[in-house]
Short mmCIF file of C-alpha atoms and ligand atoms in Angstrom, two decimals:
data_model
loop_
_atom_site.label_atom_id
_atom_site.label_comp_id
_atom_site.label_asym_id
_atom_site.label_seq_id
_atom_site.Cartn_x
_atom_site.Cartn_y
_atom_site.Cartn_z
CA MET A 1 -48.57 39.36 -52.62
CA SER A 2 -50.83 36.63 -53.97
CA GLN A 3 -52.61 35.86 -50.76
CA LYS A 4 -52.77 37.86 -47.58
CA PRO A 5 -50.62 36.57 -44.73
CA SER A 6 -52.65 34.59 -42.23
CA ILE A 7 -52.43 33.13 -38.77
CA GLN A 8 -54.21 30.00 -37.60
CA PHE A 9 -54.40 28.53 -34.11
CA LEU A 10 -53.79 24.78 -34.24
CA GLY A 11 -53.22 24.18 -30.54
CA ALA A 12 -53.46 25.68 -27.05
CA ALA A 13 -56.50 27.89 -27.99
CA LYS A 14 -58.25 28.29 -24.62
CA THR A 15 -56.07 25.62 -22.99
CA VAL A 16 -52.55 25.66 -21.60
CA THR A 17 -50.97 22.87 -23.63
CA GLY A 18 -50.41 21.84 -27.23
CA SER A 19 -49.25 25.28 -28.41
CA LYS A 20 -49.13 25.39 -32.23
CA THR A 21 -49.73 28.46 -34.37
CA LEU A 22 -49.44 28.52 -38.14
CA VAL A 23 -48.22 31.64 -39.93
CA SER A 24 -48.69 31.51 -43.71
CA ALA A 25 -47.17 34.08 -46.06
CA HIS A 26 -45.55 34.15 -49.50
CA GLY A 27 -46.52 30.51 -50.02
CA LYS A 28 -44.66 29.39 -46.89
CA ASN A 29 -46.21 27.73 -43.85
CA ILE A 30 -44.37 28.31 -40.60
CA LEU A 31 -45.45 26.66 -37.38
CA VAL A 32 -44.60 28.59 -34.23
CA ASP A 33 -44.26 26.04 -31.43
CA CYS A 34 -45.21 22.42 -31.80
CA GLY A 35 -46.43 21.41 -28.38
CA LEU A 36 -47.90 18.26 -26.97
CA PHE A 37 -51.37 18.34 -25.43
CA GLN A 38 -51.08 17.33 -21.78
CA GLY A 39 -53.42 16.83 -18.85
CA PRO A 40 -56.84 15.14 -18.94
CA LYS A 41 -57.38 12.23 -21.30
CA ALA A 42 -59.82 14.12 -23.54
CA ILE A 43 -57.12 16.74 -24.19
CA ARG A 44 -54.28 14.20 -24.53
CA GLU A 45 -56.29 12.38 -27.17
CA LEU A 46 -55.88 15.45 -29.44
CA ASN A 47 -52.25 14.32 -29.85
CA TRP A 48 -53.49 11.33 -31.85
CA MET A 49 -55.17 13.52 -34.48
CA GLU A 50 -52.93 13.62 -37.54
CA PHE A 51 -52.16 16.52 -39.82
CA THR A 52 -53.48 15.60 -43.24
CA ASP A 53 -50.15 16.66 -44.70
CA ALA A 54 -47.33 17.44 -42.28
CA SER A 55 -44.99 18.08 -45.21
CA MET A 56 -47.00 21.28 -45.91
CA PHE A 57 -45.03 22.99 -43.11
CA ASP A 58 -41.87 24.66 -44.37
CA ALA A 59 -40.35 25.36 -40.97
CA VAL A 60 -41.01 25.26 -37.24
CA ILE A 61 -39.85 27.98 -34.84
CA LEU A 62 -39.85 27.26 -31.10
CA THR A 63 -40.30 29.82 -28.35
CA HIS A 64 -38.92 27.41 -25.75
CA ALA A 65 -38.24 23.79 -24.89
CA HIS A 66 -41.13 22.94 -22.54
CA ILE A 67 -42.96 19.89 -23.87
CA ASP A 68 -46.27 21.75 -24.22
CA HIS A 69 -44.43 23.89 -26.81
CA SER A 70 -42.04 21.34 -28.38
CA GLY A 71 -43.25 17.84 -27.55
CA TYR A 72 -45.25 17.21 -30.71
CA LEU A 73 -42.17 17.59 -32.96
CA PRO A 74 -41.26 13.87 -33.11
CA LYS A 75 -44.87 13.11 -34.12
CA LEU A 76 -44.77 15.84 -36.79
CA VAL A 77 -41.58 14.31 -38.17
CA LYS A 78 -43.15 10.85 -38.06
CA GLU A 79 -46.04 12.31 -40.10
CA GLY A 80 -43.66 13.56 -42.80
CA PHE A 81 -42.28 16.96 -41.73
CA ALA A 82 -38.66 17.32 -42.86
CA GLY A 83 -38.02 21.08 -42.73
CA PRO A 84 -35.78 23.09 -40.41
CA ILE A 85 -36.65 23.63 -36.73
CA TYR A 86 -35.38 27.04 -35.60
CA CYS A 87 -34.87 28.09 -31.97
CA SER A 88 -32.22 29.49 -29.65
CA GLN A 89 -29.14 27.45 -28.75
CA GLY A 90 -30.40 27.04 -25.16
CA THR A 91 -33.73 25.72 -26.41
CA PHE A 92 -31.97 23.24 -28.70
CA ASP A 93 -29.73 21.99 -25.88
CA LEU A 94 -32.75 21.44 -23.64
CA CYS A 95 -34.80 19.85 -26.43
CA GLU A 96 -32.07 17.26 -26.85
CA ILE A 97 -32.88 15.88 -23.41
CA MET A 98 -36.57 16.78 -23.23
CA LEU A 99 -37.68 15.26 -26.53
CA MET A 100 -35.75 12.06 -25.83
CA ASP A 101 -37.31 11.92 -22.38
CA SER A 102 -40.77 12.57 -23.79
CA ALA A 103 -40.31 9.76 -26.34
CA HIS A 104 -39.05 7.47 -23.62
CA LEU A 105 -42.14 8.25 -21.52
CA GLN A 106 -44.40 7.52 -24.50
CA GLU A 107 -42.69 4.15 -24.93
CA GLU A 108 -42.88 3.38 -21.21
CA ASP A 109 -46.58 4.28 -21.06
CA ALA A 110 -47.33 1.97 -23.99
CA LYS A 111 -45.27 -0.82 -22.39
CA PHE A 112 -47.06 -0.36 -19.06
CA ALA A 113 -50.48 -0.33 -20.74
CA ASN A 114 -49.64 -3.56 -22.54
CA LYS A 115 -48.37 -5.22 -19.36
CA THR A 116 -51.42 -4.28 -17.32
CA LYS A 117 -53.85 -4.35 -20.29
CA HIS A 118 -55.20 -0.95 -19.21
CA SER A 119 -55.48 0.44 -22.70
CA LYS A 120 -58.55 0.14 -24.94
CA HIS A 121 -56.12 -0.66 -27.75
CA TYR A 122 -54.01 -3.78 -27.83
CA PRO A 123 -51.19 -3.64 -28.38
CA ALA A 124 -51.00 -0.01 -27.15
CA LEU A 125 -48.53 1.91 -29.31
CA PRO A 126 -46.41 4.90 -28.28
CA LEU A 127 -47.38 8.26 -29.77
CA TYR A 128 -43.79 8.35 -31.02
CA THR A 129 -40.55 6.58 -30.35
CA THR A 130 -37.00 7.58 -29.35
CA ALA A 131 -36.06 7.00 -33.01
CA ASP A 132 -38.64 9.63 -34.05
CA ALA A 133 -37.23 12.06 -31.47
CA GLU A 134 -33.67 11.44 -32.70
CA LYS A 135 -34.78 12.18 -36.24
CA ALA A 136 -36.49 15.40 -35.14
CA LEU A 137 -33.30 16.52 -33.38
CA THR A 138 -31.32 16.28 -36.64
CA LEU A 139 -33.58 19.00 -38.09
CA PHE A 140 -32.78 21.64 -35.45
CA LYS A 141 -30.99 24.80 -36.56
CA PRO A 142 -30.17 27.03 -33.57
CA LEU A 143 -30.26 30.77 -34.27
CA PRO A 144 -28.43 33.61 -32.52
CA LYS A 145 -30.60 35.95 -30.46
CA ASN A 146 -31.20 39.68 -30.95
CA GLN A 147 -30.79 39.81 -34.71
CA TRP A 148 -33.10 39.62 -37.70
CA LEU A 149 -32.41 36.70 -40.01
CA GLU A 150 -34.11 36.08 -43.33
CA LEU A 151 -35.42 32.49 -43.27
CA PHE A 152 -37.27 32.64 -46.60
CA PRO A 153 -37.44 35.45 -49.19
CA ASN A 154 -39.35 38.32 -47.52
CA ILE A 155 -39.79 36.43 -44.24
CA SER A 156 -37.41 37.22 -41.37
CA VAL A 157 -37.27 36.15 -37.75
CA GLN A 158 -35.75 37.49 -34.56
CA LEU A 159 -35.46 35.80 -31.15
CA LEU A 160 -35.39 37.89 -27.96
CA ARG A 161 -35.05 36.72 -24.33
CA SER A 162 -38.42 36.05 -22.69
CA GLY A 163 -37.09 35.12 -19.24
CA HIS A 164 -39.21 32.01 -18.66
CA ILE A 165 -36.66 29.16 -18.77
CA LEU A 166 -33.19 28.85 -20.25
CA GLY A 167 -33.26 29.69 -23.96
CA SER A 168 -36.88 30.87 -23.92
CA SER A 169 -37.52 33.54 -26.52
CA PHE A 170 -40.06 35.91 -27.92
CA VAL A 171 -40.34 35.00 -31.60
CA GLN A 172 -40.76 37.95 -33.97
CA ILE A 173 -41.65 37.27 -37.58
CA ALA A 174 -41.47 40.08 -40.14
CA ILE A 175 -43.28 39.57 -43.44
CA GLN A 176 -42.35 41.98 -46.19
CA ASP A 177 -45.64 42.81 -47.86
CA ASP A 178 -46.06 44.69 -51.17
CA TYR A 179 -46.21 48.01 -49.32
CA LYS A 180 -44.88 47.60 -45.80
CA PRO A 181 -43.69 44.85 -43.50
CA ILE A 182 -46.02 43.14 -41.04
CA THR A 183 -44.50 42.12 -37.74
CA ILE A 184 -45.97 39.42 -35.53
CA THR A 185 -44.58 38.80 -32.06
CA PHE A 186 -45.16 35.54 -30.18
CA SER A 187 -44.67 35.85 -26.45
CA GLY A 188 -44.42 32.10 -25.90
CA ASP A 189 -44.46 31.73 -22.15
CA ILE A 190 -43.35 35.05 -20.69
CA GLY A 191 -41.24 35.01 -17.54
CA ASN A 192 -40.89 37.51 -14.72
CA ASN A 193 -38.07 39.35 -13.03
CA ARG A 194 -38.51 37.56 -9.69
CA GLN A 195 -36.76 34.34 -10.65
CA ASN A 196 -33.42 33.79 -8.93
CA VAL A 197 -31.58 31.78 -11.55
CA ILE A 198 -32.72 33.09 -14.92
CA LYS A 199 -32.73 36.71 -16.20
CA GLY A 200 -36.08 38.38 -16.88
CA PRO A 201 -37.84 39.25 -20.16
CA VAL A 202 -36.56 42.08 -22.39
CA PRO A 203 -38.95 44.77 -23.65
CA ILE A 204 -39.95 44.86 -27.30
CA LEU A 205 -40.31 48.14 -29.16
CA GLU A 206 -43.06 47.56 -31.69
CA THR A 207 -45.19 44.90 -33.28
CA ASP A 208 -48.24 44.91 -35.56
CA TYR A 209 -49.72 41.76 -34.07
CA LEU A 210 -49.08 40.19 -30.70
CA VAL A 211 -49.77 36.54 -29.91
CA MET A 212 -49.78 36.44 -26.15
CA GLU A 213 -49.97 33.73 -23.49
CA GLY A 214 -52.22 34.33 -20.51
CA THR A 215 -51.78 31.39 -18.15
CA TYR A 216 -51.84 33.80 -15.21
CA GLY A 217 -53.99 36.35 -17.00
CA ASP A 218 -56.54 36.53 -14.19
CA ARG A 219 -54.15 36.44 -11.28
CA VAL A 220 -51.62 38.49 -9.46
CA GLN A 221 -49.03 36.27 -7.84
CA ALA A 222 -48.26 36.73 -4.21
CA LYS A 223 -45.05 38.72 -4.06
CA THR A 224 -44.07 37.05 -0.80
CA ASP A 225 -40.69 35.41 -0.69
CA PRO A 226 -41.23 31.74 -1.70
CA SER A 227 -38.33 30.92 0.61
CA ASP A 228 -40.65 31.39 3.60
CA ILE A 229 -43.01 28.56 2.73
CA ILE A 230 -40.16 26.29 1.64
CA ALA A 231 -38.39 26.91 4.95
CA GLU A 232 -41.60 26.25 6.87
CA CYS A 233 -42.13 22.92 5.10
CA VAL A 234 -38.50 21.79 5.47
CA ASN A 235 -38.48 22.67 9.16
CA LYS A 236 -41.70 20.72 9.73
CA VAL A 237 -40.44 17.52 8.12
CA ALA A 238 -37.05 17.89 9.80
CA LYS A 239 -38.80 17.98 13.17
CA LYS A 240 -41.15 15.09 12.45
CA GLY A 241 -38.64 12.92 10.60
CA SER A 242 -40.99 12.88 7.63
CA VAL A 243 -40.75 13.63 3.91
CA LEU A 244 -41.28 16.76 1.84
CA VAL A 245 -42.07 15.93 -1.80
CA ILE A 246 -41.69 18.82 -4.23
CA PRO A 247 -43.14 17.94 -7.66
CA SER A 248 -41.26 20.10 -10.09
CA PHE A 249 -40.63 20.60 -13.77
CA ALA A 250 -37.16 19.18 -14.40
CA VAL A 251 -36.21 22.31 -16.29
CA GLY A 252 -36.37 25.70 -14.63
CA ARG A 253 -38.35 25.00 -11.46
CA SER A 254 -35.94 22.35 -10.22
CA GLN A 255 -32.93 24.64 -10.55
CA GLU A 256 -34.81 27.42 -8.79
CA ILE A 257 -35.85 25.13 -5.91
CA LEU A 258 -32.34 23.76 -5.45
CA TYR A 259 -30.95 27.29 -5.42
CA LEU A 260 -33.44 28.35 -2.73
CA LEU A 261 -32.79 25.25 -0.58
CA ARG A 262 -29.06 25.90 -0.77
CA LYS A 263 -29.57 29.56 0.12
CA LEU A 264 -31.86 28.77 3.07
CA GLU A 265 -29.32 26.32 4.40
CA ALA A 266 -26.48 28.83 4.04
CA GLU A 267 -28.59 31.36 5.95
CA ASN A 268 -29.26 28.78 8.70
CA LYS A 269 -32.98 29.04 8.12
CA ILE A 270 -33.29 25.28 7.57
CA PRO A 271 -31.28 22.39 9.02
CA GLU A 272 -29.03 20.22 6.86
CA ILE A 273 -31.28 17.32 5.87
CA PRO A 274 -30.86 15.14 2.80
CA VAL A 275 -32.12 16.67 -0.46
CA TYR A 276 -32.63 14.22 -3.32
CA LEU A 277 -33.03 15.29 -6.91
CA ASP A 278 -34.84 12.28 -8.34
CA SER A 279 -34.88 13.23 -12.00
CA PRO A 280 -32.02 12.37 -14.37
CA MET A 281 -33.37 15.03 -16.69
CA ALA A 282 -33.19 17.73 -14.03
CA VAL A 283 -29.55 16.84 -13.39
CA GLU A 284 -28.81 17.04 -17.09
CA ALA A 285 -30.75 20.31 -17.42
CA THR A 286 -28.69 21.83 -14.61
CA ARG A 287 -25.51 21.06 -16.60
CA ILE A 288 -27.02 22.79 -19.63
CA TYR A 289 -27.89 25.86 -17.55
CA MET A 290 -24.21 26.05 -16.61
CA ARG A 291 -23.21 26.30 -20.25
CA HIS A 292 -25.37 29.41 -20.78
CA ARG A 293 -24.07 31.79 -18.11
CA ASP A 294 -25.10 34.85 -20.13
CA GLU A 295 -28.75 34.01 -19.41
CA LEU A 296 -28.26 33.56 -15.67
CA LYS A 297 -28.53 36.04 -12.85
CA LEU A 298 -25.83 34.31 -10.82
CA ASP A 299 -22.72 36.44 -10.42
CA SER A 300 -20.14 35.83 -13.07
CA ASP A 301 -17.42 35.38 -10.44
CA GLU A 302 -19.38 32.48 -8.97
CA LYS A 303 -16.86 29.62 -9.33
CA SER A 304 -19.33 26.97 -10.22
CA PHE A 305 -23.02 26.97 -10.89
CA ILE A 306 -23.64 23.43 -9.66
CA GLU A 307 -22.35 24.40 -6.22
CA PRO A 308 -24.93 27.10 -5.51
CA LEU A 309 -27.53 24.47 -6.35
CA CYS A 310 -26.17 21.80 -4.02
CA SER A 311 -27.23 21.87 -0.41
CA HIS A 312 -25.06 20.10 2.17
CA CYS A 313 -26.54 16.60 1.87
CA PHE A 314 -27.45 16.77 -1.78
CA GLU A 315 -27.77 13.64 -3.88
CA THR A 316 -28.98 12.87 -7.35
CA VAL A 317 -30.91 9.67 -8.01
CA LYS A 318 -30.14 8.04 -11.33
CA SER A 319 -31.58 4.55 -11.69
CA ALA A 320 -35.24 3.67 -11.42
CA ASP A 321 -34.33 1.03 -8.80
CA ASP A 322 -32.67 3.65 -6.59
CA SER A 323 -35.75 5.80 -7.02
CA MET A 324 -37.99 2.97 -5.78
CA LEU A 325 -35.66 2.41 -2.80
CA LEU A 326 -35.90 6.10 -1.99
CA CYS A 327 -39.69 5.74 -1.79
CA MET A 328 -39.21 3.34 1.11
CA GLN A 329 -36.50 5.29 2.91
CA GLU A 330 -37.34 7.03 6.20
CA GLY A 331 -37.19 10.80 6.59
CA PRO A 332 -36.37 13.47 7.25
CA MET A 333 -35.68 14.38 3.68
CA VAL A 334 -36.67 16.52 0.74
CA VAL A 335 -37.40 14.88 -2.61
CA VAL A 336 -37.52 17.06 -5.72
CA SER A 337 -38.95 15.03 -8.58
CA ALA A 338 -40.77 15.41 -11.92
CA ALA A 339 -43.31 15.74 -13.47
CA GLY A 340 -44.37 19.05 -12.02
CA MET A 341 -48.10 18.57 -12.67
CA LEU A 342 -48.05 14.86 -11.75
CA THR A 343 -48.79 13.89 -15.34
CA GLY A 344 -46.31 11.01 -15.05
CA GLY A 345 -42.73 10.32 -14.03
CA ARG A 346 -41.08 9.22 -10.82
CA VAL A 347 -42.89 11.70 -8.60
CA LEU A 348 -46.01 9.51 -8.80
CA HIS A 349 -44.22 6.68 -6.99
CA HIS A 350 -43.13 9.11 -4.29
CA LEU A 351 -46.68 10.35 -3.87
CA LYS A 352 -48.09 6.83 -3.71
CA ALA A 353 -45.66 6.13 -0.89
CA ARG A 354 -45.94 9.45 0.94
CA LEU A 355 -49.51 10.73 0.57
CA PRO A 356 -51.10 8.37 3.17
CA ASN A 357 -48.92 9.75 6.00
CA PRO A 358 -50.19 13.01 7.62
CA ASP A 359 -46.65 13.93 8.69
CA ASN A 360 -45.51 14.25 5.08
CA ILE A 361 -45.89 17.37 2.95
CA VAL A 362 -46.38 17.85 -0.78
CA LEU A 363 -45.34 21.33 -1.90
CA PHE A 364 -46.41 22.53 -5.35
CA VAL A 365 -44.13 25.12 -6.89
CA GLY A 366 -45.70 25.65 -10.29
CA TRP A 367 -48.94 26.02 -12.21
CA GLN A 368 -51.29 23.01 -12.02
CA ALA A 369 -53.56 22.72 -15.06
CA GLU A 370 -57.25 21.89 -14.71
CA GLU A 371 -58.03 18.24 -13.98
CA THR A 372 -54.39 17.24 -13.52
CA LYS A 373 -53.61 15.20 -10.42
CA GLY A 374 -51.76 18.25 -9.14
CA ARG A 375 -54.87 20.43 -9.36
CA LEU A 376 -57.00 17.69 -7.78
CA LEU A 377 -54.66 17.49 -4.81
CA GLN A 378 -54.74 21.28 -4.46
CA GLN A 379 -58.53 21.09 -4.43
CA GLY A 380 -58.37 18.87 -1.35
CA LEU A 381 -59.44 15.49 -2.69
CA PRO A 382 -59.43 12.85 0.08
CA LYS A 383 -58.38 10.07 -2.31
CA ILE A 384 -56.54 10.04 -5.60
CA ARG A 385 -55.90 7.36 -8.24
CA ILE A 386 -52.27 6.73 -9.02
CA HIS A 387 -51.29 3.88 -11.36
CA HIS A 388 -54.85 2.54 -11.10
CA GLN A 389 -54.69 2.37 -7.34
CA GLU A 390 -56.69 4.42 -4.80
CA VAL A 391 -54.35 6.36 -2.53
CA ASP A 392 -55.52 8.11 0.66
CA VAL A 393 -54.49 11.74 0.81
CA GLU A 394 -53.48 12.41 4.41
CA ALA A 395 -50.32 14.42 3.76
CA GLU A 396 -50.37 18.21 4.00
CA ILE A 397 -50.75 19.89 0.59
CA GLN A 398 -49.03 23.24 0.20
CA THR A 399 -48.49 25.62 -2.70
CA ALA A 400 -45.80 28.25 -3.20
CA ASP A 401 -47.64 30.53 -5.65
CA SER A 402 -44.95 33.14 -6.01
CA LEU A 403 -42.54 30.66 -7.57
CA SER A 404 -44.07 30.54 -11.00
CA ALA A 405 -41.88 30.92 -14.07
CA HIS A 406 -44.79 32.70 -15.77
CA GLY A 407 -45.50 36.39 -15.61
CA ASP A 408 -48.76 37.19 -13.81
CA SER A 409 -51.39 39.63 -15.10
CA GLU A 410 -49.43 42.64 -13.81
CA ASP A 411 -46.20 41.44 -15.41
CA ILE A 412 -48.00 40.84 -18.69
CA LEU A 413 -49.71 44.24 -18.66
CA ASN A 414 -46.49 46.03 -17.75
CA TRP A 415 -44.59 44.29 -20.52
CA VAL A 416 -47.25 45.14 -23.12
CA ARG A 417 -47.41 48.74 -21.82
CA MET A 418 -43.70 49.10 -22.68
CA ILE A 419 -44.31 48.45 -26.39
CA ASP A 420 -43.88 51.90 -27.99
CA LYS A 421 -45.96 51.26 -31.08
CA LYS A 422 -49.05 49.38 -29.96
CA PRO A 423 -50.14 46.23 -31.81
CA LYS A 424 -53.34 46.56 -33.85
CA THR A 425 -54.56 43.19 -32.61
CA VAL A 426 -53.63 40.95 -29.71
CA PHE A 427 -54.44 37.25 -29.95
CA LEU A 428 -54.59 35.45 -26.61
CA ASN A 429 -53.62 31.94 -27.62
CA HIS A 430 -52.56 30.08 -24.50
CA GLY A 431 -54.42 29.90 -21.20
CA GLU A 432 -57.65 28.70 -19.66
CA GLU A 433 -60.69 30.57 -20.95
CA SER A 434 -61.51 32.40 -17.72
CA ALA A 435 -57.94 33.71 -17.43
CA LEU A 436 -57.98 34.84 -21.06
CA ASN A 437 -61.33 36.60 -20.64
CA THR A 438 -59.99 38.61 -17.71
CA LEU A 439 -56.84 39.47 -19.59
CA ARG A 440 -58.84 40.55 -22.65
CA TYR A 441 -60.96 42.83 -20.46
CA ARG A 442 -57.85 44.44 -19.03
CA PHE A 443 -56.13 44.80 -22.41
CA GLU A 444 -59.23 46.47 -23.86
CA ASN A 445 -60.05 48.70 -20.92
CA GLU A 446 -56.66 49.61 -19.53
CA LEU A 447 -54.57 49.59 -22.71
CA GLY A 448 -57.20 50.17 -25.40
CA LEU A 449 -56.05 47.16 -27.39
CA ASN A 450 -58.19 45.19 -29.81
CA THR A 451 -57.99 41.72 -28.26
CA LEU A 452 -59.20 38.37 -29.58
CA ILE A 453 -59.41 34.89 -28.07
CA PRO A 454 -59.15 32.44 -30.97
CA ASN A 455 -60.89 29.09 -31.06
CA PHE A 456 -59.15 25.87 -32.00
CA GLU A 457 -58.30 25.96 -35.74
CA GLN A 458 -59.61 29.54 -36.14
CA LYS A 459 -57.83 31.49 -38.90
CA TYR A 460 -57.33 35.26 -39.36
CA PHE A 461 -55.92 37.24 -42.25
CA LEU A 462 -53.30 39.87 -41.42
CA GLU A 463 -52.80 43.20 -43.13
ZN1 ZN B 1 -43.19 26.95 -20.60
#
């Protein structure tokens, strides 16, 4: 081989967004994940940095459809990438709605900035457009799971279920070297076996290198039943005639929440109050989940999947006008709306309307990254800025920790422990630094694994 295979970390790297890792071998450059940076402005601004030559990438492989792993693709295509984008069928189906939605949000943000002249730049331009997203979608080539496929001479890939959201996969890349193959496994976001809707991660047998996420690397999730806190919140708002707002990722979390609400109602643990799903994308995602029954835990004899997700007074909200009307409607009710970390979307309007009332409740059901509005609310801020307006925070803020779609430190350690032939190096590529440091300590001390935490753009040669 002319040059040793290498791996370079072009995103995430001590943060939880913008996942992008470059694997180079046999003259080919393969990008594993192509995520958007999200959260605080300083991090989001990294999205505006351009690759000097995006056409240098020969292929992209996605672990899953979440925007922090896929949302940079339309920009990459805009910059000149024209190669294949490989992923599972479930990931492709979800990307069809998520990339279009992401592009739409970019366009809306630019439009809003121009209307209110809030941007430093005038006119403010979207990072990418719906046309860029459409073009990116034409490059997708879904792959079957559980089998090795040769993508380029001497470079093969295999996708295995990672149990995080529908379609999410561990990506294994095998590079045939002069003497022996080198295998690299990317965990992407690893799930856990406690989710109700989606099946858990499969074990892997061996890998030479492991690129591992560690979002929850320093935490053990409460193993309490998340239903308890949901029931408590619903019962409170039912009694007070107020509103429970559940900010939720449209994909994965929303389906899980709807399932639990339906179950609680069926068990008579909560009364029948209106439940609104105010996210066209979540509705669409639910339909896609239905098409991939093999990945779901729900019994195969279950007549329909939508039904177990629909509580008695369940309604979906389609138009933006209806969403605004819902913000003014009196409770009791539950509103499930995106974005899950309050980085944008309709949920912000709901919060603007509901946060000043102490009878209302906001229930977080997923990870809130540093400096996001979600994290600020969890930290007990008395006021928060939404759409350039100060909003008093009087509502009760609750968190259901045990509902995460990520594995916690125990899940991660247990999964790595099951690998028969231990990796020679583990790279922790995705997570806040403190979480990664804890995870590294545990990997080194409990599992005896050589563990590295790469910096942004750091490159390593593999052998
Ligand atoms: Zn994810």
